[in-house]
Amino acid sequence: MITGPEQRKAGLLIGSALLLILVVLYWSPIIQPANFYDYADTRPYFGVNNFINVITNLPFALVGFLGIRLLSQIPAKQATQVIEPEISSAYFLFFQALLATSLGSAFYHLSPDPFGLMLDRIPISLAFINLYCIVLSEYLSPRLGQKLLFPLNVFGLLAVMYWYLMTTYQEGPADLSAYVLVQLLPIVHLPLILMLCKERRPGGRYYLAALVTYGFAKLAELQDTHIYLLTGEWISGHSIKHLLAALAAWWIYRLLQLRTAKR
């Protein structure tokens, strides 16, 4: 049960979540840019279209595999020192989502279209949501993280599917508001949680490093063509985004690795 100061912190998070929902609703519909599928680097190598954007998804698979292996090797009696046992599935789901992101994003970049983008966005959404529930559990309340895990994962899945169905079967642009909220809520809440709540396990600086790294990844994505030209057409901003986003996930793996070593 959440009591005292924890109730106020939870109230702040709930209030800010409601505010974010209102902001997203106010700006809805949020429409995907018409040139979204026009990436700067489309060079084919070895018979693979958009090769660099495809191959730079491999680090997601590597981090996902390492994370799953690490979690699988933790003895059950010592797991409570590394993870929150009430939400242990979220840690596995996070790294499984990274593996799925590698496959989904690679498939999407072979020939960018709405179906491939759906396969890309679903695991990205699930990775965000499970990380969010992990941090909630470790810093605020394991019970709260456990209660939110299933409904938020369902919401993340439906948010992407809703966009795809609107894109496919509706005339006119599809609304991305629900998907934007899936990413926006953790990005806003995680820094608040790290600032307001005391850590019960070491890890705050790694979660912060993951957030900052992902922020740089989004900046690189926005400067896709500019970075491509700036590097003499060597690598694009979107490819760098893949590498930085995988590095952000690696910080989470590194955190669990260090906790495991201290058992």
PDB file of N, CA and C in Angstrom, residues 21 24-25 121-122 125-126 129 132 148-163 176-186:
ATOM      1  N   ILE A  21      -2.413  13.576 -21.126  1.00  0.00           N
ATOM      2  CA  ILE A  21      -3.542  13.077 -21.921  1.00  0.00           C
ATOM      3  C   ILE A  21      -4.339  14.243 -22.495  1.00  0.00           C
ATOM      4  N   VAL A  24      -2.353  15.836 -25.346  1.00  0.00           N
ATOM      5  CA  VAL A  24      -2.394  15.012 -26.555  1.00  0.00           C
ATOM      6  C   VAL A  24      -3.766  15.101 -27.212  1.00  0.00           C
ATOM      7  N   LEU A  25      -4.824  15.084 -26.399  1.00  0.00           N
ATOM      8  CA  LEU A  25      -6.173  15.205 -26.946  1.00  0.00           C
ATOM      9  C   LEU A  25      -6.375  16.566 -27.606  1.00  0.00           C
ATOM     10  N   ARG A 121       6.734  -0.566 -34.652  1.00  0.00           N
ATOM     11  CA  ARG A 121       6.264   0.241 -33.526  1.00  0.00           C
ATOM     12  C   ARG A 121       5.709  -0.579 -32.360  1.00  0.00           C
ATOM     13  N   ILE A 122       5.149  -1.733 -32.641  1.00  0.00           N
ATOM     14  CA  ILE A 122       4.579  -2.532 -31.547  1.00  0.00           C
ATOM     15  C   ILE A 122       5.648  -2.899 -30.508  1.00  0.00           C
ATOM     16  N   SER A 125       6.822   0.136 -28.508  1.00  0.00           N
ATOM     17  CA  SER A 125       5.847   0.517 -27.493  1.00  0.00           C
ATOM     18  C   SER A 125       5.946  -0.381 -26.267  1.00  0.00           C
ATOM     19  N   LEU A 126       6.072  -1.678 -26.494  1.00  0.00           N
ATOM     20  CA  LEU A 126       6.138  -2.618 -25.371  1.00  0.00           C
ATOM     21  C   LEU A 126       7.426  -2.441 -24.568  1.00  0.00           C
ATOM     22  N   ILE A 129       6.843   0.599 -22.335  1.00  0.00           N
ATOM     23  CA  ILE A 129       5.876   0.346 -21.266  1.00  0.00           C
ATOM     24  C   ILE A 129       6.469  -0.538 -20.182  1.00  0.00           C
ATOM     25  N   TYR A 132       8.911   1.395 -18.133  1.00  0.00           N
ATOM     26  CA  TYR A 132       8.157   2.304 -17.271  1.00  0.00           C
ATOM     27  C   TYR A 132       7.641   1.574 -16.027  1.00  0.00           C
ATOM     28  N   LEU A 148      -0.305  -2.180 -13.263  1.00  0.00           N
ATOM     29  CA  LEU A 148      -0.325  -1.442 -14.517  1.00  0.00           C
ATOM     30  C   LEU A 148       0.257  -2.229 -15.685  1.00  0.00           C
ATOM     31  N   LEU A 149       1.010  -3.274 -15.382  1.00  0.00           N
ATOM     32  CA  LEU A 149       1.768  -3.971 -16.425  1.00  0.00           C
ATOM     33  C   LEU A 149       0.879  -4.488 -17.551  1.00  0.00           C
ATOM     34  N   PHE A 150      -0.145  -5.237 -17.218  1.00  0.00           N
ATOM     35  CA  PHE A 150      -0.991  -5.827 -18.255  1.00  0.00           C
ATOM     36  C   PHE A 150      -1.799  -4.775 -19.015  1.00  0.00           C
ATOM     37  N   PRO A 151      -2.539  -3.898 -18.326  1.00  0.00           N
ATOM     38  CA  PRO A 151      -3.335  -2.921 -19.099  1.00  0.00           C
ATOM     39  C   PRO A 151      -2.499  -1.987 -19.960  1.00  0.00           C
ATOM     40  N   LEU A 152      -1.318  -1.589 -19.487  1.00  0.00           N
ATOM     41  CA  LEU A 152      -0.486  -0.697 -20.293  1.00  0.00           C
ATOM     42  C   LEU A 152       0.094  -1.413 -21.508  1.00  0.00           C
ATOM     43  N   ASN A 153       0.453  -2.683 -21.350  1.00  0.00           N
ATOM     44  CA  ASN A 153       0.944  -3.440 -22.504  1.00  0.00           C
ATOM     45  C   ASN A 153      -0.158  -3.605 -23.547  1.00  0.00           C
ATOM     46  N   VAL A 154      -1.369  -3.862 -23.087  1.00  0.00           N
ATOM     47  CA  VAL A 154      -2.505  -3.969 -24.008  1.00  0.00           C
ATOM     48  C   VAL A 154      -2.742  -2.636 -24.710  1.00  0.00           C
ATOM     49  N   PHE A 155      -2.678  -1.537 -23.939  1.00  0.00           N
ATOM     50  CA  PHE A 155      -2.880  -0.217 -24.531  1.00  0.00           C
ATOM     51  C   PHE A 155      -1.814   0.075 -25.587  1.00  0.00           C
ATOM     52  N   GLY A 156      -0.558  -0.259 -25.289  1.00  0.00           N
ATOM     53  CA  GLY A 156       0.518  -0.022 -26.252  1.00  0.00           C
ATOM     54  C   GLY A 156       0.314  -0.798 -27.541  1.00  0.00           C
ATOM     55  N   LEU A 157      -0.121  -2.048 -27.413  1.00  0.00           N
ATOM     56  CA  LEU A 157      -0.400  -2.870 -28.585  1.00  0.00           C
ATOM     57  C   LEU A 157      -1.548  -2.286 -29.401  1.00  0.00           C
ATOM     58  N   LEU A 158      -2.641  -1.938 -28.713  1.00  0.00           N
ATOM     59  CA  LEU A 158      -3.822  -1.421 -29.411  1.00  0.00           C
ATOM     60  C   LEU A 158      -3.568  -0.046 -30.020  1.00  0.00           C
ATOM     61  N   ALA A 159      -2.723   0.755 -29.369  1.00  0.00           N
ATOM     62  CA  ALA A 159      -2.431   2.096 -29.898  1.00  0.00           C
ATOM     63  C   ALA A 159      -1.819   2.013 -31.289  1.00  0.00           C
ATOM     64  N   VAL A 160      -0.896   1.068 -31.469  1.00  0.00           N
ATOM     65  CA  VAL A 160      -0.248   0.915 -32.776  1.00  0.00           C
ATOM     66  C   VAL A 160      -1.202   0.279 -33.783  1.00  0.00           C
ATOM     67  N   MET A 161      -1.941  -0.720 -33.345  1.00  0.00           N
ATOM     68  CA  MET A 161      -2.874  -1.382 -34.247  1.00  0.00           C
ATOM     69  C   MET A 161      -3.971  -0.427 -34.701  1.00  0.00           C
ATOM     70  N   TYR A 162      -4.416   0.423 -33.802  1.00  0.00           N
ATOM     71  CA  TYR A 162      -5.439   1.425 -34.144  1.00  0.00           C
ATOM     72  C   TYR A 162      -4.924   2.345 -35.252  1.00  0.00           C
ATOM     73  N   TRP A 163      -3.670   2.807 -35.103  1.00  0.00           N
ATOM     74  CA  TRP A 163      -3.096   3.656 -36.151  1.00  0.00           C
ATOM     75  C   TRP A 163      -3.029   2.911 -37.473  1.00  0.00           C
ATOM     76  N   LEU A 176      -2.084   9.488 -34.725  1.00  0.00           N
ATOM     77  CA  LEU A 176      -1.010   8.857 -33.958  1.00  0.00           C
ATOM     78  C   LEU A 176      -1.049   9.205 -32.468  1.00  0.00           C
ATOM     79  N   SER A 177      -2.100   9.837 -32.008  1.00  0.00           N
ATOM     80  CA  SER A 177      -2.140  10.372 -30.645  1.00  0.00           C
ATOM     81  C   SER A 177      -1.867   9.305 -29.586  1.00  0.00           C
ATOM     82  N   ALA A 178      -2.512   8.149 -29.703  1.00  0.00           N
ATOM     83  CA  ALA A 178      -2.346   7.108 -28.686  1.00  0.00           C
ATOM     84  C   ALA A 178      -0.905   6.601 -28.654  1.00  0.00           C
ATOM     85  N   TYR A 179      -0.305   6.428 -29.821  1.00  0.00           N
ATOM     86  CA  TYR A 179       1.088   5.967 -29.880  1.00  0.00           C
ATOM     87  C   TYR A 179       2.036   7.016 -29.310  1.00  0.00           C
ATOM     88  N   VAL A 180       1.773   8.281 -29.603  1.00  0.00           N
ATOM     89  CA  VAL A 180       2.597   9.365 -29.053  1.00  0.00           C
ATOM     90  C   VAL A 180       2.526   9.340 -27.533  1.00  0.00           C
ATOM     91  N   LEU A 181       1.345   9.098 -26.987  1.00  0.00           N
ATOM     92  CA  LEU A 181       1.184   9.057 -25.532  1.00  0.00           C
ATOM     93  C   LEU A 181       1.984   7.909 -24.919  1.00  0.00           C
ATOM     94  N   VAL A 182       2.061   6.788 -25.622  1.00  0.00           N
ATOM     95  CA  VAL A 182       2.826   5.634 -25.131  1.00  0.00           C
ATOM     96  C   VAL A 182       4.291   6.010 -24.917  1.00  0.00           C
ATOM     97  N   GLN A 183       4.850   6.815 -25.813  1.00  0.00           N
ATOM     98  CA  GLN A 183       6.247   7.229 -25.666  1.00  0.00           C
ATOM     99  C   GLN A 183       6.375   8.419 -24.727  1.00  0.00           C
ATOM    100  N   LEU A 184       5.426   9.336 -24.793  1.00  0.00           N
ATOM    101  CA  LEU A 184       5.540  10.583 -24.042  1.00  0.00           C
ATOM    102  C   LEU A 184       5.429  10.369 -22.537  1.00  0.00           C
ATOM    103  N   LEU A 185       4.537   9.480 -22.120  1.00  0.00           N
ATOM    104  CA  LEU A 185       4.330   9.268 -20.687  1.00  0.00           C
ATOM    105  C   LEU A 185       5.607   8.792 -19.979  1.00  0.00           C
ATOM    106  N   PRO A 186       6.291   7.745 -20.459  1.00  0.00           N
ATOM    107  CA  PRO A 186       7.536   7.364 -19.791  1.00  0.00           C
ATOM    108  C   PRO A 186       8.617   8.433 -19.871  1.00  0.00           C
TER     109      PRO A 186
END
